[in-house]
PDB file of C-alpha atoms in Angstrom:
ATOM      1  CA  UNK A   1      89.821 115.406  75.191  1.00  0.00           C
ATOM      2  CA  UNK A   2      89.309 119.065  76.490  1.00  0.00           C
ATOM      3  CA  UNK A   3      91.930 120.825  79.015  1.00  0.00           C
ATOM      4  CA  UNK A   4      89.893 121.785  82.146  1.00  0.00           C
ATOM      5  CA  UNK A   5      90.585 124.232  85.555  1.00  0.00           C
ATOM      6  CA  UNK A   6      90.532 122.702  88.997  1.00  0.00           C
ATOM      7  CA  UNK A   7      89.524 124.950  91.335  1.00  0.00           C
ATOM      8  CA  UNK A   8      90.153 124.638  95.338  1.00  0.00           C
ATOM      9  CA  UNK A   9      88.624 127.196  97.865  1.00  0.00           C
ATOM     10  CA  UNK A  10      89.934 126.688 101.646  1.00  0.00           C
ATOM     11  CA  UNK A  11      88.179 128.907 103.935  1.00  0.00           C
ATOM     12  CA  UNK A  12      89.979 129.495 107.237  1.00  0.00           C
ATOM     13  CA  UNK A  13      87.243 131.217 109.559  1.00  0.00           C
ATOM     14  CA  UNK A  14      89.289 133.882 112.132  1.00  0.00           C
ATOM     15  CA  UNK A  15      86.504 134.470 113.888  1.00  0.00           C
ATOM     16  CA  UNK A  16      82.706 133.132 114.142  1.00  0.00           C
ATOM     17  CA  UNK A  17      79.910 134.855 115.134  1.00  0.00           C
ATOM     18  CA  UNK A  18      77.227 133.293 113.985  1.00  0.00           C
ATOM     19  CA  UNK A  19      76.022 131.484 110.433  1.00  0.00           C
ATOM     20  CA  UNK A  20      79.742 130.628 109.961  1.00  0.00           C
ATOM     21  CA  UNK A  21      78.103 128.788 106.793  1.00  0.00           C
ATOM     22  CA  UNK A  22      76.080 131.699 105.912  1.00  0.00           C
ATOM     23  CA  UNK A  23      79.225 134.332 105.717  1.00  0.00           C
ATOM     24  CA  UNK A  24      81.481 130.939 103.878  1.00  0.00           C
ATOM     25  CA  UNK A  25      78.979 130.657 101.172  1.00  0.00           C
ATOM     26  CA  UNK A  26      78.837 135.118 100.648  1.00  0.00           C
ATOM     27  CA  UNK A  27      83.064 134.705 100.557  1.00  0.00           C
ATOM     28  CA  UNK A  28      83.029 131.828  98.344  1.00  0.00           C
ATOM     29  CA  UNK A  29      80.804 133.045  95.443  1.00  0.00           C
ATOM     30  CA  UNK A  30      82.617 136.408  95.906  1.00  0.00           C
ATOM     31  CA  UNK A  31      85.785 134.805  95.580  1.00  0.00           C
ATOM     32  CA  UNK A  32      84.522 133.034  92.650  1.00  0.00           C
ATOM     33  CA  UNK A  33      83.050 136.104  90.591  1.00  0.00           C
ATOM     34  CA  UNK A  34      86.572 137.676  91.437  1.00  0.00           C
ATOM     35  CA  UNK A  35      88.652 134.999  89.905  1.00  0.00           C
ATOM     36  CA  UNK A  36      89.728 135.301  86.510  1.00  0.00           C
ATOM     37  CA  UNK A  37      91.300 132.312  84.610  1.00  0.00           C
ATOM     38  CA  UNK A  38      93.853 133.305  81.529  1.00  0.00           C
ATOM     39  CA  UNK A  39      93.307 131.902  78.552  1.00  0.00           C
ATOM     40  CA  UNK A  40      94.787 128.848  77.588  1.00  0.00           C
ATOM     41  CA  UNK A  41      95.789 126.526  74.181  1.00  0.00           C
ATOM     42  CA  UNK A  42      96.986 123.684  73.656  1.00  0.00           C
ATOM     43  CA  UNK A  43      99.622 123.633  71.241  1.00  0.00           C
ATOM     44  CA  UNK A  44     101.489 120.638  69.780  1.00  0.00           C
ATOM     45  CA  UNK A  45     104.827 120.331  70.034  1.00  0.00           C
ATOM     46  CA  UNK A  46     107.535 117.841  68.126  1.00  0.00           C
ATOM     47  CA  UNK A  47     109.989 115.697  70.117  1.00  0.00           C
ATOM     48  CA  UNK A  48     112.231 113.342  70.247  1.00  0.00           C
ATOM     49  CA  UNK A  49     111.018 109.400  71.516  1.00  0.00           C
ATOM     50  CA  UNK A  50     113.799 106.943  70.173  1.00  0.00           C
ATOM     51  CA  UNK A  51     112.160 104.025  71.904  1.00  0.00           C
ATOM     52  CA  UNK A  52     108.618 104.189  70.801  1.00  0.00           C
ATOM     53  CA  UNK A  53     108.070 106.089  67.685  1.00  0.00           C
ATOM     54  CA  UNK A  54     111.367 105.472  65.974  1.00  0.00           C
ATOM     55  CA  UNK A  55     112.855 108.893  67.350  1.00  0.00           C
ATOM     56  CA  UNK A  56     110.005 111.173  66.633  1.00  0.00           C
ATOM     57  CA  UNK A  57     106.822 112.029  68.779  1.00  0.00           C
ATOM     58  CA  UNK A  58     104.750 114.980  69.159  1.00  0.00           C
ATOM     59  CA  UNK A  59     103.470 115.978  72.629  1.00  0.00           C
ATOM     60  CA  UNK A  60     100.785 118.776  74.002  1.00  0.00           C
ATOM     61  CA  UNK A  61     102.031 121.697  75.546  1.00  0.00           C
ATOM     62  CA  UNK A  62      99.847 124.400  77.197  1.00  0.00           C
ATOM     63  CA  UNK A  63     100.546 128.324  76.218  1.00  0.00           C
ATOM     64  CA  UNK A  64      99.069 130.718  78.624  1.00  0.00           C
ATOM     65  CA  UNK A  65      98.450 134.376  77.777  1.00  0.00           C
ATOM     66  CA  UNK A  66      99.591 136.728  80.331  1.00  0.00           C
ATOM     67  CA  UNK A  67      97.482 139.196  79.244  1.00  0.00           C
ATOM     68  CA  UNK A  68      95.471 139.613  81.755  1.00  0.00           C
ATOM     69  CA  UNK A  69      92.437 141.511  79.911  1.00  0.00           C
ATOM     70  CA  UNK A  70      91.609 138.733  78.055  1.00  0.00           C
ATOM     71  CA  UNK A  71      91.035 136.447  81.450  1.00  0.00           C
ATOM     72  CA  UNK A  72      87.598 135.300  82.337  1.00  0.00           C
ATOM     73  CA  UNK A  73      85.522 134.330  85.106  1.00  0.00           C
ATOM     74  CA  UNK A  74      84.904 130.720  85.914  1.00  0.00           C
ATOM     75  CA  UNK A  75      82.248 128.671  83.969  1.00  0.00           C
ATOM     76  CA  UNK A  76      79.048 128.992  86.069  1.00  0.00           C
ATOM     77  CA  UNK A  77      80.716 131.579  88.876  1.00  0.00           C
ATOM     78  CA  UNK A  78      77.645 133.484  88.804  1.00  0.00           C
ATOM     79  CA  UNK A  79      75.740 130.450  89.613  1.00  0.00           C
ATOM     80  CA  UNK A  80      77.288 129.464  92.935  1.00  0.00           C
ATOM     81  CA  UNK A  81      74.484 129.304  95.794  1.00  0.00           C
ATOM     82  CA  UNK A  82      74.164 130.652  98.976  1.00  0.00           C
ATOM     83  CA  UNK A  83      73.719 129.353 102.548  1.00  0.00           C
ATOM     84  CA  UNK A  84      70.804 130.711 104.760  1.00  0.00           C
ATOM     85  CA  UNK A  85      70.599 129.403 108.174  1.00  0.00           C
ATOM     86  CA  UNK A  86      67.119 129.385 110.020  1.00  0.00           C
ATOM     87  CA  UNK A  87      67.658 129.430 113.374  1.00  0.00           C
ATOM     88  CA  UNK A  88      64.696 127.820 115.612  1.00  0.00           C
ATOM     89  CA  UNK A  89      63.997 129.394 118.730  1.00  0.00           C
ATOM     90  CA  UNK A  90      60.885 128.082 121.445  1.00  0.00           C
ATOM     91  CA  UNK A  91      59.258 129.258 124.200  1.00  0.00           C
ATOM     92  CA  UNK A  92      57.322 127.113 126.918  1.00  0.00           C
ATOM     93  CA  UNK A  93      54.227 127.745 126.291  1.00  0.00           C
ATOM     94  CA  UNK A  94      51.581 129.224 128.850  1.00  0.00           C
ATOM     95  CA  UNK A  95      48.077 128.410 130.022  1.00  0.00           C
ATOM     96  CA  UNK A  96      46.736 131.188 127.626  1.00  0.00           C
ATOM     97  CA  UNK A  97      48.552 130.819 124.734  1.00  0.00           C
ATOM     98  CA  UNK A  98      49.987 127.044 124.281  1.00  0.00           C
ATOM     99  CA  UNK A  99      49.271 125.353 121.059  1.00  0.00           C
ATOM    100  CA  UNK A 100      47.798 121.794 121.148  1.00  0.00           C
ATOM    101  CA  UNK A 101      48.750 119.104 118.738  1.00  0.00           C
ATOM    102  CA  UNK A 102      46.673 115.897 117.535  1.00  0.00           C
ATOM    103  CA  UNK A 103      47.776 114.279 120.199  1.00  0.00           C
ATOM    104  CA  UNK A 104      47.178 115.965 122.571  1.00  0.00           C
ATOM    105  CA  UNK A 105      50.598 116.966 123.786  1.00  0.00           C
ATOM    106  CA  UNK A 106      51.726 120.510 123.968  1.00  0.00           C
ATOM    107  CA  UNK A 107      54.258 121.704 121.554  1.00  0.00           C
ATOM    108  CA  UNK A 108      56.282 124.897 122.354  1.00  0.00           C
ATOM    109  CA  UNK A 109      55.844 128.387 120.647  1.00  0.00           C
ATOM    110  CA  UNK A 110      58.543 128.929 118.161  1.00  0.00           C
ATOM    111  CA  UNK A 111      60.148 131.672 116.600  1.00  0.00           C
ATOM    112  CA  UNK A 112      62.589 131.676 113.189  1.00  0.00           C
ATOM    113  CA  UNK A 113      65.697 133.853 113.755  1.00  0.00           C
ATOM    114  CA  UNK A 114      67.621 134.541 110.347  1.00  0.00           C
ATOM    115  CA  UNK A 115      71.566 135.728 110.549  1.00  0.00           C
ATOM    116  CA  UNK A 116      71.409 134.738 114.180  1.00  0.00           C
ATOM    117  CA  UNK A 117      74.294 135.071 117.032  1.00  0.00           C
ATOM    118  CA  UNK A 118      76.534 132.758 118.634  1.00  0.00           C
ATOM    119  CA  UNK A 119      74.139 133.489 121.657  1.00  0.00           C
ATOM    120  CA  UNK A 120      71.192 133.000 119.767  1.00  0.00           C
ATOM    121  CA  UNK A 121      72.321 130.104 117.798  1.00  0.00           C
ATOM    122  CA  UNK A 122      73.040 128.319 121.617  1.00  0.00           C
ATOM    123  CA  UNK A 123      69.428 128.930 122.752  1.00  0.00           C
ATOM    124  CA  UNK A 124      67.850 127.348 119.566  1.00  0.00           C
ATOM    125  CA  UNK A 125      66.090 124.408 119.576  1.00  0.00           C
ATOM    126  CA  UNK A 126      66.970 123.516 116.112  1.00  0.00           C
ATOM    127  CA  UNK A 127      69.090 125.102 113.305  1.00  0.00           C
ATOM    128  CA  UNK A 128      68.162 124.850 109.283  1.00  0.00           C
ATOM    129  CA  UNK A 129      70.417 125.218 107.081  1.00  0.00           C
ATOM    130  CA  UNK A 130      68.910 125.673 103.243  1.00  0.00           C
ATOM    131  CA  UNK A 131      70.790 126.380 100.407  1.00  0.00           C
ATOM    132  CA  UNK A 132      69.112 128.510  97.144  1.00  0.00           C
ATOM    133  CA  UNK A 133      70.477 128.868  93.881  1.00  0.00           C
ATOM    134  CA  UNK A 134      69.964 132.410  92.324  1.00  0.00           C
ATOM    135  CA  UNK A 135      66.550 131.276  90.435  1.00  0.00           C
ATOM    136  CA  UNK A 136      65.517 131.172  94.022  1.00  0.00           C
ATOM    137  CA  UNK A 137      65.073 127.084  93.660  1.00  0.00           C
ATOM    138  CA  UNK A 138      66.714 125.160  96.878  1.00  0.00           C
ATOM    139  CA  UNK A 139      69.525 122.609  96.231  1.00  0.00           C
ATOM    140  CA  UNK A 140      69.747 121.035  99.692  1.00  0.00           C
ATOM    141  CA  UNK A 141      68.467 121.182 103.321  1.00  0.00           C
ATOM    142  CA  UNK A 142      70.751 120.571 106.129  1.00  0.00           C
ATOM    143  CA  UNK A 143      69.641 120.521 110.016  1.00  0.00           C
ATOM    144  CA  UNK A 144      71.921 121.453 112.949  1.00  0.00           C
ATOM    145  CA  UNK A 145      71.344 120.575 116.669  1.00  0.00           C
ATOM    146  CA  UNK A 146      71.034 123.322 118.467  1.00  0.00           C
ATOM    147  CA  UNK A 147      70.876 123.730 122.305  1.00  0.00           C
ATOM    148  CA  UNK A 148      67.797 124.879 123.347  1.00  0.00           C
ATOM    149  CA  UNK A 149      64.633 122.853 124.194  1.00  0.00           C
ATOM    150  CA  UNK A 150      62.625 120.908 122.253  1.00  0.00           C
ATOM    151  CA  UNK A 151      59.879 121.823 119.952  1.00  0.00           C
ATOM    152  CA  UNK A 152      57.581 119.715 121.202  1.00  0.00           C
ATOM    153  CA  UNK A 153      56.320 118.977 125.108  1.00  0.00           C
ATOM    154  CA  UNK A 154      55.052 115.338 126.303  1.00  0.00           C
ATOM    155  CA  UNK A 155      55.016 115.368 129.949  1.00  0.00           C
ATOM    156  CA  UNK A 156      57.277 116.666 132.406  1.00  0.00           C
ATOM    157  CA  UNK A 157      59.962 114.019 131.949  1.00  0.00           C
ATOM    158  CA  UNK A 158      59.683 113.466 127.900  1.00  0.00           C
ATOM    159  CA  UNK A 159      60.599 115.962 125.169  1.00  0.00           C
ATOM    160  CA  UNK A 160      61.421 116.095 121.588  1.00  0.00           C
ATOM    161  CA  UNK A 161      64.830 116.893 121.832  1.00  0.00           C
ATOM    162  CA  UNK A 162      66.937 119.583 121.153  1.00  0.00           C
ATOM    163  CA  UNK A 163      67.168 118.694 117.545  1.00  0.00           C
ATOM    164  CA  UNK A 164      63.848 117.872 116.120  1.00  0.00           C
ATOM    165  CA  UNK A 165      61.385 120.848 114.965  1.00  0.00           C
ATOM    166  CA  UNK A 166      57.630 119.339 113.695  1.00  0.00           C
ATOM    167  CA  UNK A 167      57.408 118.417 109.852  1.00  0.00           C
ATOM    168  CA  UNK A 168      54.632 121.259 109.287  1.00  0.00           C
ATOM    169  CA  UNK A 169      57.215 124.139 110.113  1.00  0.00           C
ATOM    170  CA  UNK A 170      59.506 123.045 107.431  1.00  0.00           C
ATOM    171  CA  UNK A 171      57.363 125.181 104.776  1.00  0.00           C
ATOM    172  CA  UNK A 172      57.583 128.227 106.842  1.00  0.00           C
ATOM    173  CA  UNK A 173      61.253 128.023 107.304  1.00  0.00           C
ATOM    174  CA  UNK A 174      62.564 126.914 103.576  1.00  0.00           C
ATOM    175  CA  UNK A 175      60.465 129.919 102.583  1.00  0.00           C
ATOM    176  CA  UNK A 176      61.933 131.941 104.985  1.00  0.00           C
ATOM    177  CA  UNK A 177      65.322 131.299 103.746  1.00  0.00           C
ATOM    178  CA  UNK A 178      64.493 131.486 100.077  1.00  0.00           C
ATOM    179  CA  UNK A 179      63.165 135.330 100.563  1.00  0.00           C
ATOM    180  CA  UNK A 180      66.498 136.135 102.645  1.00  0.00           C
ATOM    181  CA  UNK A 181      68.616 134.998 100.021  1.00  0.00           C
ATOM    182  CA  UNK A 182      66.386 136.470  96.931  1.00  0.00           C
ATOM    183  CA  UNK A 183      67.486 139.891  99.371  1.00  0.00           C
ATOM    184  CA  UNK A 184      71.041 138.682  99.807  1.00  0.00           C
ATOM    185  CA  UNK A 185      71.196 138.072  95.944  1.00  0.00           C
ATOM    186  CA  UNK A 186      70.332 141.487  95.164  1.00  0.00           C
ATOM    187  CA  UNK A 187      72.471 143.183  97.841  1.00  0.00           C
ATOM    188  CA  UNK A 188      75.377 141.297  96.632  1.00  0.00           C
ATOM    189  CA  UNK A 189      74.945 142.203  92.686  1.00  0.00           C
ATOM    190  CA  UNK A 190      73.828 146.035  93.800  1.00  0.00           C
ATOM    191  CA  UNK A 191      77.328 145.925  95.926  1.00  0.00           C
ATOM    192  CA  UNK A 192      79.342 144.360  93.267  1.00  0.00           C
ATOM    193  CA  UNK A 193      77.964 146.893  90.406  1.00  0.00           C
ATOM    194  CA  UNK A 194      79.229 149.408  93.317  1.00  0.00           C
ATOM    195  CA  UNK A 195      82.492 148.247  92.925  1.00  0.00           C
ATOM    196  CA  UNK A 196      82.618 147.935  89.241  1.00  0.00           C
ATOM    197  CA  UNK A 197      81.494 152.033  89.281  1.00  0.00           C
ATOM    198  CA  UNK A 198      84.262 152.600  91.812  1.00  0.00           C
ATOM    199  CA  UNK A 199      86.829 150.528  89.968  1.00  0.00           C
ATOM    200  CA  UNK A 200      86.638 152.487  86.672  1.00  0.00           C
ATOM    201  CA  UNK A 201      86.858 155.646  87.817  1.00  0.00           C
ATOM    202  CA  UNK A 202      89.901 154.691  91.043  1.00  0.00           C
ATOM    203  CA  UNK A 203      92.645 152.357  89.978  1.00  0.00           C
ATOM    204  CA  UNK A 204      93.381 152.047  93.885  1.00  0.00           C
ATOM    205  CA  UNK A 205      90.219 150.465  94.335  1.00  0.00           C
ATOM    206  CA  UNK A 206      90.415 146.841  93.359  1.00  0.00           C
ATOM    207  CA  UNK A 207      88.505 143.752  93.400  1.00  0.00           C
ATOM    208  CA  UNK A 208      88.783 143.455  96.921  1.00  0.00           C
ATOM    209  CA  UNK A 209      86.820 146.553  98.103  1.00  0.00           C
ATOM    210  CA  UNK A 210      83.417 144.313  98.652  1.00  0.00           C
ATOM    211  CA  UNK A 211      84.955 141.398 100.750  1.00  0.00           C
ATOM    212  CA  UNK A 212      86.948 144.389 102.938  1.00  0.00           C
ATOM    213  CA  UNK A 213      83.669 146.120 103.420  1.00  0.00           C
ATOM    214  CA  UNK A 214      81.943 143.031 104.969  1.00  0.00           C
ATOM    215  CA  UNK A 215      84.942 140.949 106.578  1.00  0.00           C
ATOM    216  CA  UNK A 216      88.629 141.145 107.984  1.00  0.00           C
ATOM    217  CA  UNK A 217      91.093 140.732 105.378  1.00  0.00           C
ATOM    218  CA  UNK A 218      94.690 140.050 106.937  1.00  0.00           C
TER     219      UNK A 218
END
């Protein structure tokens, strides 16, 4: 058998304005690319076990280095994804400009907000949540109601909802989020090569200095 880490992240949000997944998912892969694990062996060790080996056993003990230059990130740190949050926002539409589906109903106008605002996330019809891996590939697709009208009009009375958006904009807003994080991606590893630069030169200037520039560290 092989010795392994467990690794737990809690993230206690102070204070949320807006894409509270979006800002979780920057913290934890920071965290992550931060963390350094020392290095470990397994040793084996003699003792003493009257009862079941006729007063001699051998048992595995674990030696940890505390040399803390020979730690190393965590297996696949650099692959941890990020969140990007499409937020769907619709207007009614107008005599002059409404948009007609097959059947004949009228569906609203819609606009894609990314990195949105609490008061912007209240007036969406419908919130996307997509999650890309730094090949740009998606791993998952997650919608949120939101509280803003439907995307879609029947009558006066009838409406889609204030969590449905039309299958067609999907497209539009998974590639939406996949260019926003391709930008995040590179923002983050220009930032953290920033802080690599700043680290070697200022021994004040630790591993923290990224997370303090974009959130409140108490």
């Amino acid at each position: 058998g092989k010795y392994v880490w467990r690794l737990s992240i809690d993230v206690m949000v102070l204070r949320c304005d807006g894409c509270v997944l979006d800002a979780s998912s920057i913290a934890i892969r920071e965290a992550l690319q931060n963390t350094k694990l020392p290095k470990v062996q397994a040793v084996m060790e003699k003792g003493n076990d009257d009862a079941n080996n006729g007063g001699s056993a051998s048992k595995n003990d674990l030696l940890v280095d505390g040399d803390h230059h020979k730690a190393v990130s965590p297996c696949g740190a650099e692959d941890c994804p990020l969140v990007i949050t499409v937020s769907v926002l619709s207007s009614p539409p107008s005599a002059t400009d409404a948009v007609t589906s097959t059947t004949g109903s009228k569906r609203y106008k819609s606009i894609a907000i990314i990195d949105a605002r609490t008061e912007e996330e209240a007036c969406a019809s419908t919130r996307v949540c997509v999650t890309v891996d730094t090949n740009g590939m998606v791993c998952g697709v997650h919608t949120l109601g939101g509280g803003g009208a439907g995307m879609e009009e029947e009558g006066e009375q009838g409406g889609a909802g204030g969590s449905s958006m039309p299958i067609s904009m999907l497209g539009e807003v998974v590639t939406t989020a996949s260019m926003a994080a391709k930008n995040l991606y590179t923002k983050l590893d220009r930032d953290r090569q920033v802080v690599k630069d700043v680290s070697s030169t200022d021994n004040d200037c630790g591993y923290g200095y990224l997370l303090k520039n974009h959130f409140l560290i108490q």
